[in-house]
Amino acid sequence: MNLRDQLTDALYGLGWGTVKKLPEPVAVRLGRSIADLAWKQRGKGVQRLESNYARVVPDASPERLAELSRAGMRSYLRYWMESFRLPAWSAERTRSAFDPKDLHYLTDGIASEQGVILALPHMANWDLAGAWVTTKLETPFTTVAERLKPESLYDRFVAYREGLGMEVLPHSGGTAFGTLARRLRDGGLVCLVAERDLSSSGVEVEFFGEATRMPAGPALLAQQTGALLLPVTLWYDDSPVMQGRVHPPVEVPETGSRAEKTSVMTQALADAFATGIADHPEDWHMLQRLWLKDLDPARKPPAPEKGTS
């Protein structure tokens, strides 16, 4: 492990080991202070966050985008402060920390034993939502984690999420899809963060008026297993309780090839995500490139020649 990886692993270890011991008001102030400092430094992540918000709120002034990116960094650090502290929360604290709307879509799906897939974007605190499901609903679930570098950091995240009651599968390796399908056929619950394609071979969709790719996995799993596919969006308000909404099921089209059905269903997921993100853009923690124009220079329009307008 090189020095940078050692430092990264040590910093995360410090977060889980120290922040969870802080009084909650102290942790809240610490998170906000770190967020404001990062925002003022305007590093690449903050600039990318602001650029992404410009797609979500296309008529926003530069001042409005700056306000959004500052709020976005505060929301992002709230996620981290909560996540570092989650392992030390009591069951009662976890049960009272999330208030999802239209929960009946999920509870009815669980009761039907047909299997349920929850698909979420990177909004607010998806780990807290998962801990709430395992604690409040007393329902275990299976998820997939991106392989992180260094490997010790990935191991920390797996141990953290398993400690919250989740079964965690590695994104790489090729066996995750089969395991997820088996869990769903057994009537289980699968939760997937699903607006960023990590494979570069996802389904092209329109998202806030521009093309991007999103993972095909949720739609393919629903087709193959008959499981219910439910989009979920999350956000914070001014209270300590995270808010959320379970959106209506994404139906499998009656006609079309598997690829065509997957395209339609993934676009429906993108539309549901866009609805939640447009309502609460500051709680969408997308500090990476997402749209194809940003990922693939060939998709950008050519620059005008000198002397032309």
Tab-separated table of C-alpha atoms in Angstrom:
chain	number	residue	atom	x	y	z
A	1	MET	CA	0.000	0.000	0.000
A	2	ASN	CA	1.470	3.376	-0.979
A	3	LEU	CA	1.600	6.406	1.321
A	4	ARG	CA	-1.486	8.051	-0.203
A	5	ASP	CA	-3.552	4.888	0.268
A	6	GLN	CA	-2.305	4.537	3.830
A	7	LEU	CA	-3.309	8.129	4.562
A	8	THR	CA	-6.760	7.663	2.992
A	9	ASP	CA	-7.403	4.522	5.002
A	10	ALA	CA	-6.161	6.168	8.206
A	11	LEU	CA	-8.421	9.211	7.735
A	12	TYR	CA	-11.521	7.071	7.262
A	13	GLY	CA	-10.517	4.966	10.239
A	14	LEU	CA	-10.152	8.156	12.286
A	15	GLY	CA	-13.630	9.225	11.193
A	16	TRP	CA	-15.291	5.973	12.248
A	17	GLY	CA	-13.244	5.761	15.421
A	18	THR	CA	-13.504	9.380	16.609
A	19	VAL	CA	-16.537	11.140	15.112
A	20	LYS	CA	-18.974	8.537	16.446
A	21	LYS	CA	-17.829	9.414	19.974
A	22	LEU	CA	-18.561	13.128	19.601
A	23	PRO	CA	-21.759	14.683	20.980
A	24	GLU	CA	-24.174	15.109	18.091
A	25	PRO	CA	-24.169	18.961	18.111
A	26	VAL	CA	-20.367	18.915	17.958
A	27	ALA	CA	-20.391	16.482	15.033
A	28	VAL	CA	-22.943	18.646	13.192
A	29	ARG	CA	-20.811	21.779	13.623
A	30	LEU	CA	-17.658	19.909	12.614
A	31	GLY	CA	-19.293	18.629	9.430
A	32	ARG	CA	-20.534	22.097	8.495
A	33	SER	CA	-17.122	23.648	9.140
A	34	ILE	CA	-15.354	21.068	6.961
A	35	ALA	CA	-17.970	21.543	4.216
A	36	ASP	CA	-17.589	25.318	4.216
A	37	LEU	CA	-13.800	25.072	4.117
A	38	ALA	CA	-13.909	22.643	1.179
A	39	TRP	CA	-16.413	24.868	-0.612
A	40	LYS	CA	-14.241	27.973	-0.202
A	41	GLN	CA	-11.227	26.132	-1.630
A	42	ARG	CA	-13.223	25.327	-4.794
A	43	GLY	CA	-11.440	22.107	-5.603
A	44	LYS	CA	-12.346	19.836	-8.508
A	45	GLY	CA	-15.143	18.110	-6.606
A	46	VAL	CA	-16.873	21.391	-5.746
A	47	GLN	CA	-16.505	22.641	-9.314
A	48	ARG	CA	-17.956	19.407	-10.673
A	49	LEU	CA	-20.835	19.554	-8.194
A	50	GLU	CA	-21.633	23.090	-9.362
A	51	SER	CA	-21.395	22.032	-13.000
A	52	ASN	CA	-23.823	19.171	-12.373
A	53	TYR	CA	-26.243	21.489	-10.567
A	54	ALA	CA	-26.183	23.746	-13.636
A	55	ARG	CA	-27.871	20.874	-15.546
A	56	VAL	CA	-30.474	20.429	-12.822
A	57	VAL	CA	-31.235	24.155	-12.489
A	58	PRO	CA	-30.400	25.493	-15.979
A	59	ASP	CA	-31.717	29.018	-15.331
A	60	ALA	CA	-29.712	29.475	-12.127
A	61	SER	CA	-27.444	32.503	-11.899
A	62	PRO	CA	-23.767	32.056	-10.912
A	63	GLU	CA	-24.702	33.297	-7.449
A	64	ARG	CA	-27.502	30.737	-7.167
A	65	LEU	CA	-25.180	27.928	-8.302
A	66	ALA	CA	-22.646	28.992	-5.686
A	67	GLU	CA	-25.370	28.876	-3.013
A	68	LEU	CA	-26.416	25.434	-4.222
A	69	SER	CA	-22.874	24.055	-4.196
A	70	ARG	CA	-22.311	25.362	-0.671
A	71	ALA	CA	-25.554	23.740	0.489
A	72	GLY	CA	-24.574	20.610	-1.432
A	73	MET	CA	-21.248	20.330	0.379
A	74	ARG	CA	-22.992	20.791	3.716
A	75	SER	CA	-25.437	18.036	2.798
A	76	TYR	CA	-22.557	15.808	1.675
A	77	LEU	CA	-20.683	16.295	4.955
A	78	ARG	CA	-23.888	15.678	6.899
A	79	TYR	CA	-23.973	12.308	5.127
A	80	TRP	CA	-20.427	11.555	6.284
A	81	MET	CA	-20.943	12.721	9.868
A	82	GLU	CA	-24.101	10.600	10.130
A	83	SER	CA	-22.400	7.615	8.525
A	84	PHE	CA	-19.443	7.762	10.900
A	85	ARG	CA	-21.880	7.888	13.835
A	86	LEU	CA	-24.455	5.331	12.625
A	87	PRO	CA	-22.708	2.282	14.171
A	88	ALA	CA	-23.043	3.925	17.606
A	89	TRP	CA	-26.723	4.854	17.251
A	90	SER	CA	-29.295	2.989	19.286
A	91	ALA	CA	-32.017	1.074	17.456
A	92	GLU	CA	-34.552	3.673	18.614
A	93	ARG	CA	-32.408	6.536	17.244
A	94	THR	CA	-32.175	4.774	13.890
A	95	ARG	CA	-35.904	4.041	13.746
A	96	SER	CA	-36.743	7.706	14.351
A	97	ALA	CA	-34.177	9.161	11.922
A	98	PHE	CA	-36.046	8.600	8.630
A	99	ASP	CA	-39.574	9.454	7.518
A	100	PRO	CA	-40.302	8.041	4.035
A	101	LYS	CA	-43.496	8.963	2.181
A	102	ASP	CA	-45.587	6.404	0.254
A	103	LEU	CA	-43.955	3.588	2.168
A	104	HIS	CA	-46.860	1.298	1.290
A	105	TYR	CA	-45.266	0.554	-2.088
A	106	LEU	CA	-42.347	-1.048	-0.232
A	107	THR	CA	-44.224	-2.739	2.612
A	108	ASP	CA	-46.824	-4.187	0.233
A	109	GLY	CA	-44.032	-5.483	-1.982
A	110	ILE	CA	-42.236	-7.101	0.945
A	111	ALA	CA	-45.495	-8.719	2.109
A	112	SER	CA	-46.145	-10.115	-1.385
A	113	GLU	CA	-42.866	-12.089	-1.240
A	114	GLN	CA	-42.320	-11.467	-4.954
A	115	GLY	CA	-39.015	-9.742	-4.288
A	116	VAL	CA	-38.367	-5.990	-4.282
A	117	ILE	CA	-35.625	-3.892	-5.872
A	118	LEU	CA	-35.078	-0.413	-4.437
A	119	ALA	CA	-33.137	1.853	-6.824
A	120	LEU	CA	-31.734	5.138	-5.461
A	121	PRO	CA	-29.578	8.014	-6.660
A	122	HIS	CA	-26.754	9.420	-4.516
A	123	MET	CA	-29.063	11.596	-2.416
A	124	ALA	CA	-28.889	12.484	1.297
A	125	ASN	CA	-27.886	9.346	3.261
A	126	TRP	CA	-28.657	6.050	1.547
A	127	ASP	CA	-26.799	4.155	4.289
A	128	LEU	CA	-29.168	5.610	6.887
A	129	ALA	CA	-32.140	4.596	4.749
A	130	GLY	CA	-30.731	1.081	4.618
A	131	ALA	CA	-30.153	0.952	8.366
A	132	TRP	CA	-33.754	2.130	8.865
A	133	VAL	CA	-35.041	-0.695	6.666
A	134	THR	CA	-33.116	-3.343	8.610
A	135	THR	CA	-34.082	-1.816	11.988
A	136	LYS	CA	-37.563	-0.312	11.634
A	137	LEU	CA	-38.922	-2.760	9.042
A	138	GLU	CA	-36.771	-5.612	10.372
A	139	THR	CA	-36.028	-6.603	6.781
A	140	PRO	CA	-32.510	-7.593	5.724
A	141	PHE	CA	-31.391	-6.805	2.204
A	142	THR	CA	-28.567	-7.291	-0.253
A	143	THR	CA	-26.602	-4.502	-1.917
A	144	VAL	CA	-23.523	-4.022	-4.080
A	145	ALA	CA	-20.443	-1.955	-3.207
A	146	GLU	CA	-17.941	-0.402	-5.575
A	147	ARG	CA	-14.422	-1.744	-5.190
A	148	LEU	CA	-12.406	1.020	-3.532
A	149	LYS	CA	-8.692	1.640	-3.326
A	150	PRO	CA	-6.970	0.795	-1.080
A	151	GLU	CA	-8.477	-2.629	-0.471
A	152	SER	CA	-8.427	-1.978	3.274
A	153	LEU	CA	-10.807	0.965	2.741
A	154	TYR	CA	-13.200	-1.262	0.804
A	155	ASP	CA	-13.032	-3.754	3.673
A	156	ARG	CA	-13.910	-0.965	6.119
A	157	PHE	CA	-17.003	-0.033	4.091
A	158	VAL	CA	-18.117	-3.646	3.815
A	159	ALA	CA	-17.704	-4.193	7.564
A	160	TYR	CA	-19.545	-0.932	8.271
A	161	ARG	CA	-22.524	-1.821	6.079
A	162	GLU	CA	-22.642	-5.434	7.255
A	163	GLY	CA	-22.715	-4.039	10.786
A	164	LEU	CA	-25.878	-2.161	9.812
A	165	GLY	CA	-27.531	-5.418	8.721
A	166	MET	CA	-26.781	-5.430	4.992
A	167	GLU	CA	-25.398	-8.221	2.844
A	168	VAL	CA	-22.717	-6.572	0.691
A	169	LEU	CA	-21.499	-7.973	-2.631
A	170	PRO	CA	-18.531	-6.597	-4.610
A	171	HIS	CA	-19.469	-4.751	-7.804
A	172	SER	CA	-16.632	-6.389	-9.723
A	173	GLY	CA	-16.136	-10.095	-10.192
A	174	GLY	CA	-19.200	-11.011	-12.258
A	175	THR	CA	-21.096	-12.997	-9.600
A	176	ALA	CA	-23.174	-10.209	-8.042
A	177	PHE	CA	-26.035	-10.355	-10.568
A	178	GLY	CA	-26.648	-14.065	-10.036
A	179	THR	CA	-26.651	-13.702	-6.255
A	180	LEU	CA	-29.035	-10.735	-6.435
A	181	ALA	CA	-31.379	-12.711	-8.694
A	182	ARG	CA	-31.417	-15.621	-6.240
A	183	ARG	CA	-32.217	-13.312	-3.334
A	184	LEU	CA	-35.122	-11.799	-5.284
A	185	ARG	CA	-36.529	-15.163	-6.363
A	186	ASP	CA	-36.560	-16.087	-2.677
A	187	GLY	CA	-38.738	-13.035	-2.008
A	188	GLY	CA	-35.878	-10.921	-0.691
A	189	LEU	CA	-35.033	-7.221	-0.875
A	190	VAL	CA	-32.243	-5.712	-2.982
A	191	CYS	CA	-31.115	-2.068	-2.740
A	192	LEU	CA	-28.975	-0.496	-5.469
A	193	VAL	CA	-27.568	3.008	-5.934
A	194	ALA	CA	-28.334	3.303	-9.609
A	195	GLU	CA	-27.848	6.648	-11.359
A	196	ARG	CA	-24.120	6.327	-12.136
A	197	ASP	CA	-22.893	3.642	-14.508
A	198	LEU	CA	-19.650	2.160	-13.202
A	199	SER	CA	-19.265	-0.269	-16.108
A	200	SER	CA	-19.368	2.238	-19.006
A	201	SER	CA	-21.772	-0.190	-20.705
A	202	GLY	CA	-25.051	0.900	-19.183
A	203	VAL	CA	-28.247	2.087	-20.812
A	204	GLU	CA	-28.275	5.508	-22.447
A	205	VAL	CA	-31.027	7.723	-21.036
A	206	GLU	CA	-32.023	11.359	-21.127
A	207	PHE	CA	-31.407	13.037	-17.794
A	208	PHE	CA	-32.191	16.723	-17.362
A	209	GLY	CA	-32.224	17.132	-21.127
A	210	GLU	CA	-28.859	15.493	-21.868
A	211	ALA	CA	-27.627	11.982	-22.479
A	212	THR	CA	-26.002	9.841	-19.812
A	213	ARG	CA	-25.792	6.133	-19.010
A	214	MET	CA	-27.350	4.386	-16.062
A	215	PRO	CA	-26.908	0.773	-14.937
A	216	ALA	CA	-29.076	-1.842	-16.642
A	217	GLY	CA	-29.026	-4.103	-13.580
A	218	PRO	CA	-32.236	-2.961	-11.833
A	219	ALA	CA	-34.360	-3.330	-14.972
A	220	LEU	CA	-32.770	-6.657	-15.934
A	221	LEU	CA	-33.260	-8.071	-12.440
A	222	ALA	CA	-36.937	-7.058	-12.479
A	223	GLN	CA	-37.477	-8.721	-15.852
A	224	GLN	CA	-35.609	-11.910	-14.952
A	225	THR	CA	-37.104	-12.450	-11.495
A	226	GLY	CA	-40.521	-10.760	-11.546
A	227	ALA	CA	-39.465	-8.548	-8.618
A	228	LEU	CA	-41.036	-5.156	-8.004
A	229	LEU	CA	-38.797	-2.245	-9.080
A	230	LEU	CA	-39.246	0.858	-6.902
A	231	PRO	CA	-37.361	4.155	-7.327
A	232	VAL	CA	-36.572	5.975	-4.080
A	233	THR	CA	-35.396	9.549	-3.542
A	234	LEU	CA	-34.079	11.069	-0.308
A	235	TRP	CA	-33.532	14.551	1.065
A	236	TYR	CA	-32.836	16.534	4.198
A	237	ASP	CA	-34.906	19.319	5.719
A	238	ASP	CA	-34.069	21.519	8.705
A	239	SER	CA	-34.789	18.725	11.195
A	240	PRO	CA	-32.568	15.815	12.307
A	241	VAL	CA	-34.960	13.460	10.472
A	242	MET	CA	-34.134	12.523	6.875
A	243	GLN	CA	-37.027	12.601	4.427
A	244	GLY	CA	-37.719	10.288	1.496
A	245	ARG	CA	-40.232	9.065	-1.017
A	246	VAL	CA	-40.915	5.616	-2.467
A	247	HIS	CA	-42.078	6.222	-6.029
A	248	PRO	CA	-44.645	4.061	-7.858
A	249	PRO	CA	-43.334	0.807	-9.362
A	250	VAL	CA	-41.561	0.806	-12.704
A	251	GLU	CA	-43.530	-1.681	-14.767
A	252	VAL	CA	-42.025	-4.175	-17.203
A	253	PRO	CA	-43.343	-3.325	-20.718
A	254	GLU	CA	-45.597	-5.971	-22.190
A	255	THR	CA	-43.912	-5.915	-25.597
A	256	GLY	CA	-40.415	-5.440	-26.993
A	257	SER	CA	-37.087	-7.191	-26.811
A	258	ARG	CA	-35.182	-7.458	-23.554
A	259	ALA	CA	-32.967	-4.542	-24.601
A	260	GLU	CA	-35.985	-2.417	-25.507
A	261	LYS	CA	-37.718	-3.187	-22.221
A	262	THR	CA	-34.529	-2.414	-20.317
A	263	SER	CA	-34.213	0.931	-22.100
A	264	VAL	CA	-37.787	1.939	-21.289
A	265	MET	CA	-37.502	0.885	-17.640
A	266	THR	CA	-34.157	2.576	-17.073
A	267	GLN	CA	-35.522	5.792	-18.571
A	268	ALA	CA	-38.440	5.551	-16.140
A	269	LEU	CA	-35.950	5.248	-13.270
A	270	ALA	CA	-34.050	8.273	-14.587
A	271	ASP	CA	-37.275	10.275	-14.736
A	272	ALA	CA	-38.164	9.372	-11.133
A	273	PHE	CA	-34.656	10.281	-9.965
A	274	ALA	CA	-34.854	13.593	-11.847
A	275	THR	CA	-38.118	14.453	-10.112
A	276	GLY	CA	-36.577	14.013	-6.669
A	277	ILE	CA	-33.301	15.714	-7.573
A	278	ALA	CA	-35.064	18.728	-9.117
A	279	ASP	CA	-37.041	19.184	-5.893
A	280	HIS	CA	-33.929	18.893	-3.681
A	281	PRO	CA	-30.822	19.494	-5.825
A	282	GLU	CA	-28.596	20.371	-2.863
A	283	ASP	CA	-29.031	16.831	-1.500
A	284	TRP	CA	-27.735	15.169	-4.670
A	285	HIS	CA	-24.093	14.332	-3.942
A	286	MET	CA	-22.724	13.930	-7.460
A	287	LEU	CA	-19.150	15.194	-7.333
A	288	GLN	CA	-18.129	13.134	-10.395
A	289	ARG	CA	-18.645	13.474	-14.136
A	290	LEU	CA	-21.977	11.974	-15.150
A	291	TRP	CA	-23.200	13.245	-18.516
A	292	LEU	CA	-21.730	11.795	-21.691
A	293	LYS	CA	-20.645	15.222	-22.923
A	294	ASP	CA	-18.394	15.432	-19.877
A	295	LEU	CA	-17.167	11.841	-20.136
A	296	ASP	CA	-16.667	11.656	-23.925
A	297	PRO	CA	-15.091	14.676	-25.648
A	298	ALA	CA	-16.343	13.385	-29.039
A	299	ARG	CA	-19.907	14.135	-27.912
A	300	LYS	CA	-19.202	17.804	-27.316
A	301	PRO	CA	-20.134	20.218	-30.093
A	302	PRO	CA	-17.105	21.504	-32.008
A	303	ALA	CA	-15.753	24.849	-30.883
A	304	PRO	CA	-16.527	27.715	-33.298
A	305	GLU	CA	-13.704	28.715	-35.626
A	306	LYS	CA	-11.897	31.937	-34.901
A	307	GLY	CA	-13.612	34.908	-36.444
A	308	THR	CA	-17.069	33.276	-36.342
A	309	SER	CA	-19.894	33.719	-33.861
